[in-house]
mmCIF file of C-alpha atoms and ligand atoms in Angstrom:
data_model
loop_
_atom_site.group_PDB
_atom_site.id
_atom_site.type_symbol
_atom_site.label_atom_id
_atom_site.label_comp_id
_atom_site.label_asym_id
_atom_site.label_seq_id
_atom_site.Cartn_x
_atom_site.Cartn_y
_atom_site.Cartn_z
ATOM 1 C CA MET A 1 -84.994 -63.991 -50.462
ATOM 2 C CA THR A 2 -84.227 -60.914 -48.379
ATOM 3 C CA ALA A 3 -81.524 -58.392 -49.235
ATOM 4 C CA ASP A 4 -79.467 -59.694 -46.283
ATOM 5 C CA GLN A 5 -79.710 -63.247 -47.580
ATOM 6 C CA LEU A 6 -78.610 -62.121 -51.038
ATOM 7 C CA ILE A 7 -75.636 -60.248 -49.567
ATOM 8 C CA GLU A 8 -74.718 -63.330 -47.519
ATOM 9 C CA LEU A 9 -74.989 -65.513 -50.620
ATOM 10 C CA ILE A 10 -72.672 -63.247 -52.610
ATOM 11 C CA SER A 11 -70.086 -62.866 -49.864
ATOM 12 C CA SER A 12 -70.051 -66.566 -48.972
ATOM 13 C CA ARG A 13 -69.096 -67.695 -52.485
ATOM 14 C CA THR A 14 -65.626 -69.199 -52.518
ATOM 15 C CA SER A 15 -63.714 -71.232 -55.034
ATOM 16 C CA ALA A 16 -63.557 -74.958 -54.421
ATOM 17 C CA SER A 17 -60.563 -77.191 -54.945
ATOM 18 C CA LEU A 18 -61.094 -79.219 -58.119
ATOM 19 C CA LYS A 19 -59.578 -82.261 -56.423
ATOM 20 C CA ARG A 20 -62.295 -82.135 -53.790
ATOM 21 C CA MET A 21 -65.171 -81.474 -56.175
ATOM 22 C CA GLU A 22 -67.576 -84.375 -56.518
ATOM 23 C CA ALA A 23 -70.731 -85.378 -58.398
ATOM 24 C CA PRO A 24 -73.440 -84.475 -58.884
ATOM 25 C CA GLY A 25 -73.071 -81.339 -60.921
ATOM 26 C CA PRO A 26 -76.070 -79.185 -61.811
ATOM 27 C CA SER A 27 -78.896 -80.935 -63.689
ATOM 28 C CA ALA A 28 -79.856 -79.819 -67.205
ATOM 29 C CA GLU A 29 -82.583 -77.609 -65.742
ATOM 30 C CA GLU A 30 -80.228 -76.068 -63.183
ATOM 31 C CA LEU A 31 -77.624 -75.523 -65.871
ATOM 32 C CA LYS A 32 -80.228 -73.656 -67.909
ATOM 33 C CA ALA A 33 -80.845 -71.307 -64.960
ATOM 34 C CA ILE A 34 -77.079 -70.823 -64.559
ATOM 35 C CA VAL A 35 -76.653 -69.961 -68.236
ATOM 36 C CA GLU A 36 -79.682 -67.662 -68.202
ATOM 37 C CA ALA A 37 -77.942 -65.755 -65.410
ATOM 38 C CA ALA A 38 -75.012 -65.250 -67.787
ATOM 39 C CA ALA A 39 -77.387 -63.904 -70.425
ATOM 40 C CA ALA A 40 -78.595 -61.295 -67.902
ATOM 41 C CA ALA A 41 -75.142 -59.681 -67.702
ATOM 42 C CA PRO A 42 -74.890 -56.043 -68.794
ATOM 43 C CA ASP A 43 -74.075 -56.023 -72.503
ATOM 44 C CA HIS A 44 -73.354 -52.648 -74.110
ATOM 45 C CA GLY A 45 -74.813 -52.589 -77.597
ATOM 46 C CA ARG A 46 -76.262 -56.103 -77.206
ATOM 47 C CA LEU A 47 -73.168 -57.483 -78.857
ATOM 48 C CA HIS A 48 -73.454 -60.888 -77.134
ATOM 49 C CA PRO A 49 -69.722 -60.925 -76.450
ATOM 50 C CA PHE A 50 -69.549 -64.407 -74.931
ATOM 51 C CA ARG A 51 -70.934 -67.896 -75.216
ATOM 52 C CA ILE A 52 -70.758 -70.992 -73.051
ATOM 53 C CA LEU A 53 -69.467 -74.338 -74.245
ATOM 54 C CA GLU A 54 -70.197 -77.450 -72.198
ATOM 55 C CA ILE A 55 -67.622 -80.243 -72.185
ATOM 56 C CA PRO A 56 -69.747 -83.370 -71.686
ATOM 57 C CA SER A 57 -68.432 -86.384 -69.807
ATOM 58 C CA ASP A 58 -67.931 -88.411 -72.988
ATOM 59 C CA ALA A 59 -65.659 -85.662 -74.363
ATOM 60 C CA ARG A 60 -63.368 -85.478 -71.320
ATOM 61 C CA ASN A 61 -60.844 -87.950 -72.738
ATOM 62 C CA ALA A 62 -60.645 -85.903 -75.937
ATOM 63 C CA LEU A 63 -60.096 -82.744 -73.855
ATOM 64 C CA GLY A 64 -57.357 -84.562 -71.921
ATOM 65 C CA ASP A 65 -55.698 -85.532 -75.223
ATOM 66 C CA LEU A 66 -55.870 -81.886 -76.288
ATOM 67 C CA PHE A 67 -54.171 -80.777 -73.033
ATOM 68 C CA ALA A 68 -51.495 -83.432 -73.547
ATOM 69 C CA GLN A 69 -50.987 -82.359 -77.161
ATOM 70 C CA VAL A 70 -50.392 -78.762 -76.047
ATOM 71 C CA ILE A 71 -47.849 -79.945 -73.456
ATOM 72 C CA GLN A 72 -46.071 -81.951 -76.153
ATOM 73 C CA GLU A 73 -45.924 -78.949 -78.447
ATOM 74 C CA THR A 74 -44.816 -76.445 -75.837
ATOM 75 C CA HIS A 75 -42.310 -78.509 -73.807
ATOM 76 C CA GLU A 76 -39.186 -80.003 -75.301
ATOM 77 C CA ASP A 77 -39.299 -83.430 -73.704
ATOM 78 C CA PRO A 78 -42.353 -83.715 -71.453
ATOM 79 C CA THR A 79 -42.359 -86.517 -68.882
ATOM 80 C CA GLU A 80 -45.060 -89.181 -68.849
ATOM 81 C CA GLU A 81 -46.122 -87.748 -65.476
ATOM 82 C CA ALA A 82 -46.679 -84.294 -66.995
ATOM 83 C CA LEU A 83 -48.782 -85.795 -69.785
ATOM 84 C CA THR A 84 -50.801 -87.944 -67.376
ATOM 85 C CA SER A 85 -51.377 -84.963 -65.108
ATOM 86 C CA ALA A 86 -52.517 -82.879 -68.109
ATOM 87 C CA ARG A 87 -54.967 -85.628 -69.103
ATOM 88 C CA GLU A 88 -56.265 -85.983 -65.540
ATOM 89 C CA LYS A 89 -57.108 -82.286 -65.369
ATOM 90 C CA ALA A 90 -59.774 -82.817 -68.019
ATOM 91 C CA GLN A 91 -61.601 -85.284 -65.758
ATOM 92 C CA ARG A 92 -62.110 -82.920 -62.818
ATOM 93 C CA GLY A 93 -65.417 -81.332 -61.912
ATOM 94 C CA PRO A 94 -68.716 -83.078 -62.725
ATOM 95 C CA VAL A 95 -69.873 -80.208 -64.938
ATOM 96 C CA LEU A 96 -67.249 -78.422 -66.990
ATOM 97 C CA LEU A 97 -68.001 -75.290 -68.970
ATOM 98 C CA VAL A 98 -65.822 -73.071 -71.107
ATOM 99 C CA MET A 99 -66.512 -69.385 -71.221
ATOM 100 C CA VAL A 100 -65.750 -68.168 -74.721
ATOM 101 C CA GLY A 101 -65.330 -64.493 -75.548
ATOM 102 C CA CYS A 102 -66.827 -63.494 -78.920
ATOM 103 C CA PHE A 103 -65.317 -60.061 -79.209
ATOM 104 C CA HIS A 104 -66.219 -57.557 -81.874
ATOM 105 C CA GLY A 105 -63.468 -55.379 -83.289
ATOM 106 C CA ASN A 106 -63.568 -51.670 -84.049
ATOM 107 C CA ASP A 107 -64.390 -52.460 -87.690
ATOM 108 C CA GLU A 108 -67.782 -53.643 -86.413
ATOM 109 C CA THR A 109 -68.515 -51.541 -83.357
ATOM 110 C CA ARG A 110 -67.363 -48.484 -81.446
ATOM 111 C CA ILE A 111 -67.787 -50.383 -78.184
ATOM 112 C CA PRO A 112 -64.276 -51.221 -76.968
ATOM 113 C CA GLN A 113 -63.242 -54.810 -76.315
ATOM 114 C CA TYR A 114 -62.559 -54.153 -72.650
ATOM 115 C CA GLU A 115 -66.266 -53.424 -72.191
ATOM 116 C CA GLN A 116 -67.090 -56.697 -73.904
ATOM 117 C CA MET A 117 -64.663 -58.512 -71.585
ATOM 118 C CA LEU A 118 -66.272 -56.870 -68.565
ATOM 119 C CA SER A 119 -69.595 -58.150 -69.799
ATOM 120 C CA ALA A 120 -68.183 -61.693 -70.000
ATOM 121 C CA GLY A 121 -66.686 -61.293 -66.514
ATOM 122 C CA ALA A 122 -70.041 -60.190 -65.125
ATOM 123 C CA ALA A 123 -71.653 -63.217 -66.789
ATOM 124 C CA MET A 124 -69.041 -65.530 -65.259
ATOM 125 C CA GLN A 125 -69.727 -64.174 -61.779
ATOM 126 C CA SER A 126 -73.498 -64.425 -62.205
ATOM 127 C CA MET A 127 -73.117 -68.049 -63.228
ATOM 128 C CA VAL A 128 -71.072 -69.047 -60.192
ATOM 129 C CA LEU A 129 -73.411 -67.129 -57.898
ATOM 130 C CA VAL A 130 -76.496 -68.872 -59.269
ATOM 131 C CA ALA A 131 -74.638 -72.192 -58.969
ATOM 132 C CA HIS A 132 -73.820 -71.274 -55.359
ATOM 133 C CA ALA A 133 -77.482 -70.411 -54.703
ATOM 134 C CA LEU A 134 -78.406 -73.847 -56.048
ATOM 135 C CA GLY A 135 -75.921 -75.495 -53.688
ATOM 136 C CA TYR A 136 -73.021 -76.087 -56.081
ATOM 137 C CA ALA A 137 -69.402 -75.215 -55.581
ATOM 138 C CA SER A 138 -67.425 -73.724 -58.435
ATOM 139 C CA ARG A 139 -63.896 -73.031 -59.582
ATOM 140 C CA ILE A 140 -62.710 -70.799 -62.373
ATOM 141 C CA THR A 141 -59.489 -71.902 -64.030
ATOM 142 C CA SER A 142 -57.494 -71.114 -67.118
ATOM 143 C CA GLY A 143 -53.953 -72.484 -67.272
ATOM 144 C CA GLU A 144 -51.062 -72.246 -69.676
ATOM 145 C CA SER A 145 -52.464 -74.723 -72.230
ATOM 146 C CA ALA A 146 -55.549 -72.612 -72.719
ATOM 147 C CA ARG A 147 -53.528 -69.873 -74.414
ATOM 148 C CA ALA A 148 -52.124 -72.194 -77.086
ATOM 149 C CA GLU A 149 -53.257 -72.016 -80.708
ATOM 150 C CA THR A 150 -53.728 -75.818 -80.750
ATOM 151 C CA PHE A 151 -56.142 -75.524 -77.860
ATOM 152 C CA HIS A 152 -58.083 -72.738 -79.579
ATOM 153 C CA LYS A 153 -58.403 -74.875 -82.717
ATOM 154 C CA GLY A 154 -59.171 -78.064 -80.785
ATOM 155 C CA LEU A 155 -62.085 -76.389 -79.043
ATOM 156 C CA GLY A 156 -63.385 -75.269 -82.418
ATOM 157 C CA LEU A 157 -63.278 -71.568 -81.588
ATOM 158 C CA ALA A 158 -63.767 -69.059 -84.390
ATOM 159 C CA LYS A 159 -61.187 -66.407 -85.333
ATOM 160 C CA ASN A 160 -62.886 -63.663 -83.329
ATOM 161 C CA GLU A 161 -63.311 -65.941 -80.311
ATOM 162 C CA GLU A 162 -61.119 -66.348 -77.264
ATOM 163 C CA PHE A 163 -60.950 -68.924 -74.548
ATOM 164 C CA LEU A 164 -61.654 -66.992 -71.334
ATOM 165 C CA CYS A 165 -61.851 -69.614 -68.593
ATOM 166 C CA PHE A 166 -63.141 -72.961 -67.487
ATOM 167 C CA ILE A 167 -66.013 -73.017 -64.996
ATOM 168 C CA SER A 168 -66.209 -76.268 -63.030
ATOM 169 C CA LEU A 169 -69.325 -76.974 -61.001
ATOM 170 C CA GLY A 170 -70.029 -79.707 -58.474
ATOM 171 C CA LYS A 171 -70.392 -80.539 -54.814
ATOM 172 C CA VAL A 172 -67.823 -80.176 -52.042
ATOM 173 C CA ALA A 173 -68.234 -81.730 -48.635
ATOM 174 C CA ASP A 174 -67.122 -78.674 -46.665
ATOM 175 C CA ALA A 175 -66.568 -75.365 -48.399
ATOM 176 C CA LYS A 176 -63.567 -73.422 -47.120
ATOM 177 C CA PRO A 177 -64.281 -69.909 -45.854
ATOM 178 C CA ALA A 178 -63.250 -66.958 -47.998
ATOM 179 C CA LYS A 179 -59.865 -65.437 -47.270
ATOM 180 C CA GLY A 180 -57.794 -62.455 -48.352
ATOM 181 C CA ARG A 181 -60.743 -60.274 -49.221
ATOM 182 C CA GLN A 182 -60.427 -56.530 -49.124
ATOM 183 C CA GLU A 183 -62.476 -54.408 -46.784
ATOM 184 C CA ALA A 184 -64.862 -51.932 -48.411
ATOM 185 C CA GLN A 185 -62.747 -48.961 -47.303
ATOM 186 C CA GLU A 186 -59.735 -50.397 -49.148
ATOM 187 C CA ILE A 187 -61.601 -50.330 -52.455
ATOM 188 C CA LEU A 188 -63.914 -47.382 -52.030
ATOM 189 C CA SER A 189 -62.709 -43.803 -52.101
ATOM 190 C CA THR A 190 -64.352 -40.512 -52.849
ATOM 191 C CA TRP A 191 -63.307 -38.387 -55.792
ATOM 192 C CA VAL A 192 -62.166 -34.924 -54.878
ATOM 193 C CA PRO A 193 -62.243 -32.519 -57.870
ATOM 194 C CA THR A 194 -58.951 -30.623 -58.258
HETATM 195 C C1 FMN B 1 -60.461 -65.776 -65.466
HETATM 196 C C2 FMN B 1 -59.876 -66.465 -64.255
HETATM 197 C C3 FMN B 1 -58.989 -67.518 -64.419
HETATM 198 C C4 FMN B 1 -58.442 -68.173 -63.307
HETATM 199 N N1 FMN B 1 -57.566 -69.212 -63.496
HETATM 200 C C5 FMN B 1 -57.081 -69.879 -62.428
HETATM 201 C C6 FMN B 1 -56.223 -71.011 -62.599
HETATM 202 O O1 FMN B 1 -55.906 -71.420 -63.708
HETATM 203 N N2 FMN B 1 -55.777 -71.639 -61.491
HETATM 204 C C7 FMN B 1 -56.135 -71.214 -60.234
HETATM 205 O O2 FMN B 1 -55.699 -71.828 -59.250
HETATM 206 N N3 FMN B 1 -56.934 -70.153 -60.034
HETATM 207 C C8 FMN B 1 -57.427 -69.481 -61.091
HETATM 208 N N4 FMN B 1 -58.254 -68.405 -60.919
HETATM 209 C C9 FMN B 1 -58.547 -67.944 -59.545
HETATM 210 C C10 FMN B 1 -59.539 -68.818 -58.798
HETATM 211 O O3 FMN B 1 -60.636 -69.168 -59.614
HETATM 212 C C11 FMN B 1 -60.093 -68.099 -57.541
HETATM 213 O O4 FMN B 1 -60.905 -67.014 -57.912
HETATM 214 C C12 FMN B 1 -59.014 -67.598 -56.625
HETATM 215 O O5 FMN B 1 -58.250 -68.698 -56.177
HETATM 216 C C13 FMN B 1 -59.574 -66.832 -55.405
HETATM 217 O O6 FMN B 1 -60.415 -67.639 -54.640
HETATM 218 P P1 FMN B 1 -61.909 -67.188 -54.272
HETATM 219 O O7 FMN B 1 -62.682 -67.184 -55.563
HETATM 220 O O8 FMN B 1 -62.373 -68.234 -53.297
HETATM 221 O O9 FMN B 1 -61.839 -65.837 -53.649
HETATM 222 C C14 FMN B 1 -58.812 -67.752 -62.006
HETATM 223 C C15 FMN B 1 -59.737 -66.707 -61.849
HETATM 224 C C16 FMN B 1 -60.257 -66.062 -62.947
HETATM 225 C C17 FMN B 1 -61.259 -64.943 -62.745
#
């Protein structure tokens, strides 16, 4: 791959609509390459501040029940439609991953948590880029339910762990072009010492 092709690959990544995402998702071998890309993220102090949890297809109903349970706990009188919609969300995307932050506190390390989060963010981006290179669309989502204690427990996360996002991977018939991106000059400036 040339540098130009790599630049094109990075800038052509866009998020797909989960409703339009279809099978197949990445194979086990492709998923390994995607996860290895995460492991190549910069990691100050080699703290391993994230891990990836796969939600297999036979666990989607259980995930849907977990979403519905959170809705029931956080809304006074949820409608059947809201519960059905919560359950349906768990079925979307042929491959569904959860990015889990495993953050170390200042009792363990002098490396601040924001650096550990940046590491997880870099890993997330590497994963979707490798998926894109392999011909898969992706979407990162979180949602209100994901912040609930019930959800944390239901996923089996440890005390020092945090749900960071879902990563859904699959095929889309026609990827939509990127929009709303900043130009380089909007982000880049030059420091002038005072
Ligand atoms: C950690 C994280 C969580 C996100 N959660 C959601 C979400 O719950 N729902 C959503 O529509 N977009 C969510 N997004 C944004 C989309 O994944 C996507 O990045 C955004 O729509 C911009 O589209 P683009 O990636 O094609 O530029 C999230 C992004 C990040 C980084």
